[in-house]
C-alpha positions as a printed Julia matrix, in Angstrom:
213×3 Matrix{Float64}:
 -0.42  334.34  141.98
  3.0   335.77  140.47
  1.41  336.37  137.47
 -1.95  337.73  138.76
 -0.01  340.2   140.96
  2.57  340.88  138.17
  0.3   341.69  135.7
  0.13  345.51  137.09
  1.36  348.21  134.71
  4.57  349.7   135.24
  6.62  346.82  136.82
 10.14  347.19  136.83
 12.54  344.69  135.03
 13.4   343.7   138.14
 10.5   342.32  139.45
  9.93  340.57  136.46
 13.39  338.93  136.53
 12.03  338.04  140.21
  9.37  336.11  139.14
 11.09  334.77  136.43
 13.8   332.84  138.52
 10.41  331.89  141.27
  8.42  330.01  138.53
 12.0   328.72  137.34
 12.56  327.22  140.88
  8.93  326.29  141.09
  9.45  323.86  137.93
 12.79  322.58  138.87
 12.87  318.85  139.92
 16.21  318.89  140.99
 15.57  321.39  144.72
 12.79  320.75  147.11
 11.31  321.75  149.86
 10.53  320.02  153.7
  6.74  320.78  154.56
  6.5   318.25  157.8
  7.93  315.6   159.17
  6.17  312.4   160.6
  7.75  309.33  163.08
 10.47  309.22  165.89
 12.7   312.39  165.21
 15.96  311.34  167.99
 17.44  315.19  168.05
 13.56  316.2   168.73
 11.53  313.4   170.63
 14.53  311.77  172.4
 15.06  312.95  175.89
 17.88  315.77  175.98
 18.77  318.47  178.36
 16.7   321.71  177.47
 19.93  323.44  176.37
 20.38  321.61  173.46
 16.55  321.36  172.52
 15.77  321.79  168.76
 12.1   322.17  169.19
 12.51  325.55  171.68
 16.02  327.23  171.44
 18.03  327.94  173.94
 18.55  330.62  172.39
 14.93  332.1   173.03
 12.99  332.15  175.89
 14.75  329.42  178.21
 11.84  329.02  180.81
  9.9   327.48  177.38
 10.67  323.92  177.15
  9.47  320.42  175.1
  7.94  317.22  176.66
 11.39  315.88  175.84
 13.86  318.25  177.77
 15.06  317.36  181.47
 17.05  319.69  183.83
 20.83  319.75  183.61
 20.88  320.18  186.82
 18.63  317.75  188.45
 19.05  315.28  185.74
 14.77  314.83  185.37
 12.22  315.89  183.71
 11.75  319.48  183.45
  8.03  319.56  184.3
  9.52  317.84  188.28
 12.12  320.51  188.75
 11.14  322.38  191.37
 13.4   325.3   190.2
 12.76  325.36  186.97
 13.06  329.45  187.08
 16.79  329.35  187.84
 17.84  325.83  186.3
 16.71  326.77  182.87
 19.76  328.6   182.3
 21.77  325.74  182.78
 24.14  324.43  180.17
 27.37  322.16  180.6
 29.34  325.17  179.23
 29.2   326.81  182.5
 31.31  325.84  185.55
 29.08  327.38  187.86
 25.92  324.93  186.57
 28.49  321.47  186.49
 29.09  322.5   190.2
 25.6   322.61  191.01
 24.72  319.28  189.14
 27.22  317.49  190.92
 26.25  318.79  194.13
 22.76  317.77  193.83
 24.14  314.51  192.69
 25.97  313.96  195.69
 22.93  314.89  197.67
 20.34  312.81  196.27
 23.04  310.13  196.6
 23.37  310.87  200.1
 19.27  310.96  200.59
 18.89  307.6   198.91
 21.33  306.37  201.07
 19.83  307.75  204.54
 16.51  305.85  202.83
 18.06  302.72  202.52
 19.04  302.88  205.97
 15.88  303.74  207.18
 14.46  300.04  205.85
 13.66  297.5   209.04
 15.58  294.78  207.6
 18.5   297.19  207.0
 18.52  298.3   210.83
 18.67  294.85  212.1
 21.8   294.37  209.45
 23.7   297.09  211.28
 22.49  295.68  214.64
 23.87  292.01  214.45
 27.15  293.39  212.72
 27.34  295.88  215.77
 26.91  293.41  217.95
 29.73  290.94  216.31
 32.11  293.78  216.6
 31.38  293.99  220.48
 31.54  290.41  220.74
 35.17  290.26  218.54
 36.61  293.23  221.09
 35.15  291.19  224.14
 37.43  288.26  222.88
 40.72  290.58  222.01
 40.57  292.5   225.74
 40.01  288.85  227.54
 42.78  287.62  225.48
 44.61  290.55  225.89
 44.03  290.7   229.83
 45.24  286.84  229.99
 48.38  286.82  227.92
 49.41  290.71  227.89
 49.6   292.73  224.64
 52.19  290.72  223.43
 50.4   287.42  223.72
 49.09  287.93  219.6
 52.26  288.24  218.73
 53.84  285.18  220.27
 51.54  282.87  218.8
 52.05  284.14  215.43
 56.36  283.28  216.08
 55.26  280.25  217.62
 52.46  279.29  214.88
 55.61  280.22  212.24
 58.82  278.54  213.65
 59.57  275.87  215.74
 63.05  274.56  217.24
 64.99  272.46  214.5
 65.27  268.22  215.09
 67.43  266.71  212.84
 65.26  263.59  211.76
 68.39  261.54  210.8
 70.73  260.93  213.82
 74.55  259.06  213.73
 76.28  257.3   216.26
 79.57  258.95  217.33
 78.27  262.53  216.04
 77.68  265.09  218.72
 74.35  267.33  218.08
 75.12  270.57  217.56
 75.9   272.78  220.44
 73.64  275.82  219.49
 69.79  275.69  219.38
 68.65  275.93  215.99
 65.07  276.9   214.9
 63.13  276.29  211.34
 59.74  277.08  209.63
 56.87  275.04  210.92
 56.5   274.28  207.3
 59.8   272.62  206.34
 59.47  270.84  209.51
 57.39  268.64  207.41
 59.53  268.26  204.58
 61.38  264.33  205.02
 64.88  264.12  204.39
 66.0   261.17  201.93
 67.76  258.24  203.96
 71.67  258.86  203.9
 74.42  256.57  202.72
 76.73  256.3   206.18
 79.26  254.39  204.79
 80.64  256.65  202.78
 84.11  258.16  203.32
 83.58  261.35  204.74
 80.76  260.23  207.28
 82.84  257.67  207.95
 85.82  260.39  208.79
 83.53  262.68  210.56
 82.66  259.57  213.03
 85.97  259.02  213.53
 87.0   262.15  214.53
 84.08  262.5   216.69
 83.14  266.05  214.94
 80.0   267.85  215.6
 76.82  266.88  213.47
 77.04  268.31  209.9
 72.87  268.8   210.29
């Protein structure tokens, strides 16, 4: 066709030089040209919000969109927004649209949750645990009513300490004069069996001292 429509008298030089350097690109192996594509294209067929879509730019018309974009803002499918008119010129360069998403976010959130509440085998879940918490403050104002408000509290010293026995005993030593308490828990610990005849037991029975325990 260059040289059919070339072929007219009078063409300038630089027309010619035009179609010169077309057939020379024309014959060239080494540049080449995309005509279609075929398969799985990710940037075009995977699912992406619509302001990044290759196959209509954002750039155009924005209510236009692919089977592949979803809403920024409600985070489905484009074709199931049901404000598509004003969430099409949403992008996550815009403080006022990551506002919005995250408030519907936290409302669908909120509606699932209400939903899941709603199911029969949920309600009886919150029943029984209601009633064990009636039940539990039943027991703590009996308790309470019984022993006074400090009643908890006394246990928990009692349940912790205990008043001290020496397990090993001497004759001639006087217990000591004071009452002495330990933890419940070394209460169990057994002393090892003491040498009395050594010299300064011995001395401390003579003198009739108070118990070294």
């Amino acid at each position: 066709c260059l040289q059919g429509c070339g072929a007219s008298k009078g063409r300038s030089s630089s027309d010619a030089r035009t179609a010169a350097t077309a057939r020379t690109m024309a014959d060239s192996d080494d540049d080449f040209e995309i005509t279609g594509a075929s398969g799985f294209d990710a940037l075009c067929d995977a699912p992406h919000p619509r302001h990044t879509c290759l196959n209509e730019p954002f750039t155009g018309d924005k209510l236009k969109a692919c089977a592949s974009c979803y809403c920024f803002v409600c985070d489905g499918k484009q074709s199931d927004c049901k404000q598509w008119a004003q969430h099409c010129e949403a992008s996550d360069t815009d403080p006022r649209w990551i506002t919005e998403r995250n408030n519907f976010k936290r409302g669908a959130a909120r509606q699932k949750r209400r939903e899941e509440d709603a199911q029969p085998e949920n309600v009886r879940a919150r029943r029984e645990e209601r009633a064990e918490r009636e039940e539990d403050q039943q027991r703590e104002e009996a308790h309470t009513a019984e022993h006074g408000e400090g009643g908890n509290a006394d246990e928990e010293v009692e349940d912790l300490f205990q008043e001290y026995v020496p397990q090993t005993t001497f004759s001639g030593i006087r217990p000591h004069p004071t009452v002495a308490f330990e933890t419940t828990s070394l209460s169990f610990v057994r002393t090892p069996t003491l040498d009395v005849t050594g010299l300064h037991l011995a001395a401390l029975v003579a003198e009739g001292s108070d118990s070294p325990s």
